[in-house]
């Protein structure tokens, strides 16, 4: 933050809102629980522009375990390591 970054905190863990925020703010990092990442995978076809933007450099996942298959799909779909 001291170097000009910002933090965006969505009001809910909603895949549609997450994609809208990705498109609007183009963050380089994102934190999400596995359930949100799974929901984003399910909705990614509706947000090809946000997915194609490729702004993310790192995705943080926590609060529960992330199955390896979902991890691989998130990395392939969103284009950033988890």
Coordinates of N, CA, C and O in Angstrom, one line a residue:
X1 N 0.8 -1.2 0.0 CA 0.0 0.0 0.0 C 0.9 1.3 0.0 O 0.5 2.3 -0.6
X2 N 2.0 1.2 0.6 CA 2.9 2.4 0.7 C 3.4 2.7 -0.7 O 3.8 3.9 -0.9
X3 N 3.4 1.8 -1.6 CA 4.0 2.1 -2.9 C 2.9 2.4 -4.0 O 3.1 2.3 -5.2
X4 N 1.7 2.6 -3.5 CA 0.6 3.0 -4.4 C -0.4 1.9 -4.7 O -1.3 2.1 -5.5
X5 N -0.4 0.8 -4.0 CA -1.3 -0.2 -4.1 C -2.7 0.2 -3.5 O -2.8 1.2 -2.9
X6 N -3.6 -0.7 -3.7 CA -4.9 -0.5 -3.0 C -5.5 -1.8 -2.6 O -5.1 -2.9 -3.1
X7 N -6.5 -1.8 -1.8 CA -7.2 -3.0 -1.4 C -8.7 -2.8 -1.7 O -9.3 -1.8 -1.4
X8 N -9.3 -3.8 -2.3 CA -10.7 -3.8 -2.6 C -11.4 -5.0 -1.8 O -11.0 -6.1 -2.0
X9 N -12.3 -4.6 -1.0 CA -13.0 -5.6 -0.2 C -14.5 -5.7 -0.6 O -15.3 -4.8 -0.3
X10 N -14.8 -6.8 -1.3 CA -16.2 -6.9 -1.8 C -17.1 -7.2 -0.6 O -16.7 -7.8 0.4
X11 N -18.4 -6.8 -0.7 CA -19.3 -7.0 0.4 C -19.7 -8.4 0.6 O -20.1 -8.8 1.7
X12 N -19.6 -9.2 -0.4 CA -20.0 -10.6 -0.3 C -19.0 -11.5 -1.1 O -18.3 -11.0 -2.0
X13 N -19.0 -12.8 -0.8 CA -18.2 -13.7 -1.6 C -19.1 -14.3 -2.7 O -19.7 -15.3 -2.6
X14 N -19.1 -13.5 -3.8 CA -20.0 -13.8 -4.9 C -19.1 -13.8 -6.2 O -18.4 -12.9 -6.4
X15 N -19.2 -14.9 -7.0 CA -18.4 -15.0 -8.2 C -18.6 -13.9 -9.2 O -17.7 -13.4 -9.7
X16 N -19.9 -13.6 -9.4 CA -20.2 -12.5 -10.3 C -19.6 -11.2 -9.9 O -19.0 -10.5 -10.7
X17 N -19.7 -10.9 -8.6 CA -19.1 -9.6 -8.1 C -17.6 -9.7 -8.2 O -16.9 -8.7 -8.5
X18 N -17.0 -10.9 -7.9 CA -15.5 -11.0 -8.0 C -15.1 -10.7 -9.4 O -14.1 -10.0 -9.6
X19 N -15.7 -11.2 -10.4 CA -15.3 -11.0 -11.8 C -15.5 -9.5 -12.2 O -14.7 -8.9 -12.9
X20 N -16.6 -8.9 -11.7 CA -16.8 -7.4 -12.0 C -15.7 -6.6 -11.3 O -15.2 -5.7 -11.9
X21 N -15.3 -7.0 -10.1 CA -14.2 -6.3 -9.5 C -12.8 -6.5 -10.2 O -12.0 -5.6 -10.3
X22 N -12.6 -7.7 -10.6 CA -11.4 -8.0 -11.4 C -11.3 -7.1 -12.6 O -10.3 -6.5 -13.0
X23 N -12.5 -7.0 -13.3 CA -12.5 -6.1 -14.5 C -12.3 -4.6 -14.2 O -11.7 -3.9 -14.9
X24 N -12.9 -4.2 -13.1 CA -12.9 -2.8 -12.8 C -11.6 -2.3 -12.2 O -11.1 -1.2 -12.5
X25 N -11.0 -3.1 -11.3 CA -9.8 -2.7 -10.6 C -8.5 -3.3 -11.1 O -7.4 -2.9 -10.7
X26 N -8.6 -4.4 -11.9 CA -7.4 -5.1 -12.4 C -6.3 -5.4 -11.3 O -5.2 -5.0 -11.5
X27 N -6.7 -6.1 -10.3 CA -5.7 -6.4 -9.2 C -4.7 -7.4 -9.6 O -4.9 -8.2 -10.5
X28 N -3.5 -7.3 -9.0 CA -2.5 -8.3 -9.3 C -2.5 -9.4 -8.3 O -1.9 -10.5 -8.6
X29 N -3.2 -9.3 -7.2 CA -3.4 -10.4 -6.2 C -4.8 -10.5 -5.8 O -5.5 -9.5 -5.7
X30 N -5.2 -11.7 -5.4 CA -6.6 -11.9 -5.0 C -6.5 -13.0 -3.9 O -5.8 -13.9 -4.0
X31 N -7.4 -12.8 -2.9 CA -7.5 -13.8 -1.8 C -9.0 -14.3 -1.9 O -9.9 -13.5 -2.0
X32 N -9.1 -15.6 -1.8 CA -10.5 -16.2 -1.8 C -10.5 -17.5 -1.2 O -9.5 -18.2 -1.1
X33 N -11.7 -17.9 -0.6 CA -11.9 -19.2 -0.1 C -12.1 -20.2 -1.2 O -12.5 -19.8 -2.3
X34 N -11.9 -21.5 -1.0 CA -12.1 -22.4 -2.1 C -13.5 -22.4 -2.7 O -13.6 -22.6 -3.9
X35 N -14.5 -22.2 -1.9 CA -15.8 -22.2 -2.4 C -16.0 -21.1 -3.4 O -16.7 -21.3 -4.4
X36 N -15.4 -19.9 -3.2 CA -15.5 -18.8 -4.1 C -14.7 -19.1 -5.4 O -15.2 -18.9 -6.5
X37 N -13.6 -19.7 -5.2 CA -12.8 -20.1 -6.4 C -13.5 -21.1 -7.3 O -13.6 -21.0 -8.5
X38 N -14.2 -22.1 -6.6 CA -15.0 -23.1 -7.4 C -16.2 -22.4 -8.1 O -16.4 -22.7 -9.3
X39 N -16.8 -21.4 -7.4 CA -17.9 -20.7 -8.0 C -17.4 -19.9 -9.2 O -18.1 -19.7 -10.2
X40 N -16.2 -19.3 -9.1 CA -15.7 -18.5 -10.2 C -15.4 -19.4 -11.4 O -15.6 -19.0 -12.5
X41 N -14.9 -20.6 -11.1 CA -14.7 -21.5 -12.2 C -16.0 -21.8 -13.0 O -16.1 -21.9 -14.2
X42 N -17.1 -22.0 -12.2 CA -18.4 -22.3 -12.7 C -18.9 -21.2 -13.6 O -19.7 -21.4 -14.5
X43 N -18.5 -19.9 -13.2 CA -19.1 -18.7 -13.9 C -18.1 -18.1 -14.9 O -18.4 -17.1 -15.6
X44 N -16.9 -18.7 -15.0 CA -15.8 -18.0 -15.8 C -16.2 -17.9 -17.3 O -15.8 -16.9 -17.9
X45 N -17.0 -18.7 -17.9 CA -17.4 -18.6 -19.3 C -18.2 -17.3 -19.5 O -18.2 -16.8 -20.6
X46 N -18.9 -16.8 -18.5 CA -19.7 -15.6 -18.7 C -18.8 -14.4 -18.6 O -19.3 -13.3 -18.8
X47 N -17.6 -14.5 -18.2 CA -16.7 -13.3 -17.9 C -15.4 -13.5 -18.7 O -14.3 -13.3 -18.1
X48 N -15.4 -13.8 -19.9 CA -14.2 -14.1 -20.7 C -13.3 -12.8 -20.8 O -12.1 -13.0 -20.8
X49 N -13.9 -11.6 -20.8 CA -13.1 -10.4 -20.8 C -12.3 -10.3 -19.6 O -11.1 -9.9 -19.6
X50 N -12.9 -10.5 -18.4 CA -12.2 -10.4 -17.1 C -11.1 -11.5 -17.0 O -10.0 -11.2 -16.5
X51 N -11.4 -12.7 -17.5 CA -10.4 -13.8 -17.4 C -9.3 -13.5 -18.4 O -8.1 -13.6 -18.1
X52 N -9.6 -13.0 -19.6 CA -8.6 -12.7 -20.6 C -7.7 -11.5 -20.2 O -6.5 -11.5 -20.7
X53 N -8.1 -10.7 -19.4 CA -7.3 -9.5 -19.0 C -6.0 -9.9 -18.4 O -5.0 -9.2 -18.5
X54 N -6.0 -11.0 -17.7 CA -4.7 -11.6 -17.1 C -4.0 -10.7 -16.2 O -2.8 -10.6 -16.1
X55 N -4.7 -9.9 -15.3 CA -4.1 -9.0 -14.4 C -3.5 -9.7 -13.2 O -2.6 -9.2 -12.6
X56 N -4.1 -10.8 -12.8 CA -3.6 -11.5 -11.6 C -2.2 -12.1 -11.7 O -1.9 -12.7 -12.7
X57 N -1.4 -11.9 -10.7 CA -0.1 -12.5 -10.6 C 0.0 -13.6 -9.6 O 0.8 -14.5 -9.6
X58 N -0.9 -13.5 -8.6 CA -1.0 -14.5 -7.5 C -2.4 -14.6 -6.9 O -3.0 -13.5 -6.7
X59 N -2.8 -15.8 -6.6 CA -4.1 -16.0 -6.0 C -3.8 -16.7 -4.6 O -3.2 -17.7 -4.6
X60 N -4.3 -16.1 -3.5 CA -4.2 -16.7 -2.2 C -5.5 -17.4 -1.9 O -6.6 -16.9 -2.1
X61 N -5.4 -18.6 -1.4 CA -6.6 -19.4 -1.0 C -6.4 -19.8 0.5 O -5.3 -20.3 0.9
X62 N -7.5 -19.7 1.2 CA -7.4 -20.1 2.6 C -8.7 -20.4 3.3 O -9.7 -20.4 2.6
X63 N -8.7 -20.7 4.5 CA -9.9 -21.0 5.4 C -10.3 -22.5 5.2 O -11.1 -23.0 6.1
X64 N -9.9 -23.2 4.2 CA -10.3 -24.6 4.0 C -9.3 -25.1 2.9 O -8.6 -24.4 2.3
X65 N -9.2 -26.4 2.9 CA -8.3 -27.0 1.9 C -8.8 -26.8 0.5 O -10.0 -26.8 0.2
X66 N -7.9 -26.7 -0.4 CA -8.3 -26.5 -1.9 C -7.9 -27.8 -2.6 O -6.7 -28.1 -2.6
X67 N -8.8 -28.6 -3.1 CA -8.5 -29.8 -3.8 C -7.5 -29.6 -4.9 O -7.6 -28.6 -5.6
X68 N -6.5 -30.5 -5.1 CA -5.5 -30.3 -6.2 C -6.2 -30.1 -7.5 O -5.6 -29.3 -8.3
X69 N -7.2 -30.8 -7.8 CA -7.9 -30.6 -9.2 C -8.4 -29.2 -9.3 O -8.3 -28.6 -10.4
X70 N -9.0 -28.7 -8.3 CA -9.6 -27.3 -8.4 C -8.4 -26.3 -8.5 O -8.5 -25.4 -9.2
X71 N -7.4 -26.5 -7.7 CA -6.2 -25.7 -7.8 C -5.7 -25.6 -9.2 O -5.4 -24.5 -9.7
X72 N -5.5 -26.7 -9.8 CA -5.0 -26.8 -11.2 C -5.9 -26.0 -12.2 O -5.5 -25.3 -13.0
X73 N -7.2 -26.2 -12.0 CA -8.2 -25.6 -12.9 C -8.2 -24.1 -12.6 O -8.3 -23.3 -13.6
X74 N -8.1 -23.6 -11.4 CA -8.1 -22.2 -11.1 C -6.9 -21.6 -11.8 O -6.9 -20.5 -12.4
X75 N -5.7 -22.2 -11.6 CA -4.5 -21.7 -12.2 C -4.6 -21.6 -13.7 O -4.2 -20.6 -14.4
X76 N -5.2 -22.6 -14.3 CA -5.3 -22.7 -15.8 C -6.3 -21.6 -16.3 O -6.1 -21.0 -17.3
X77 N -7.4 -21.5 -15.6 CA -8.5 -20.6 -16.0 C -8.1 -19.1 -15.7 O -8.3 -18.2 -16.6
X78 N -7.6 -18.8 -14.5 CA -7.3 -17.4 -14.2 C -5.9 -17.0 -14.5 O -5.6 -15.8 -14.4
X79 N -5.1 -17.9 -14.9 CA -3.7 -17.6 -15.4 C -2.8 -17.1 -14.3 O -1.9 -16.3 -14.6
X80 N -2.9 -17.5 -13.1 CA -2.0 -17.1 -12.0 C -1.9 -18.3 -11.0 O -2.8 -19.1 -10.8
X81 N -0.7 -18.4 -10.4 CA -0.5 -19.5 -9.4 C -1.3 -19.2 -8.2 O -1.5 -18.1 -7.8
X82 N -1.7 -20.3 -7.6 CA -2.4 -20.3 -6.3 C -1.4 -20.7 -5.2 O -0.7 -21.7 -5.3

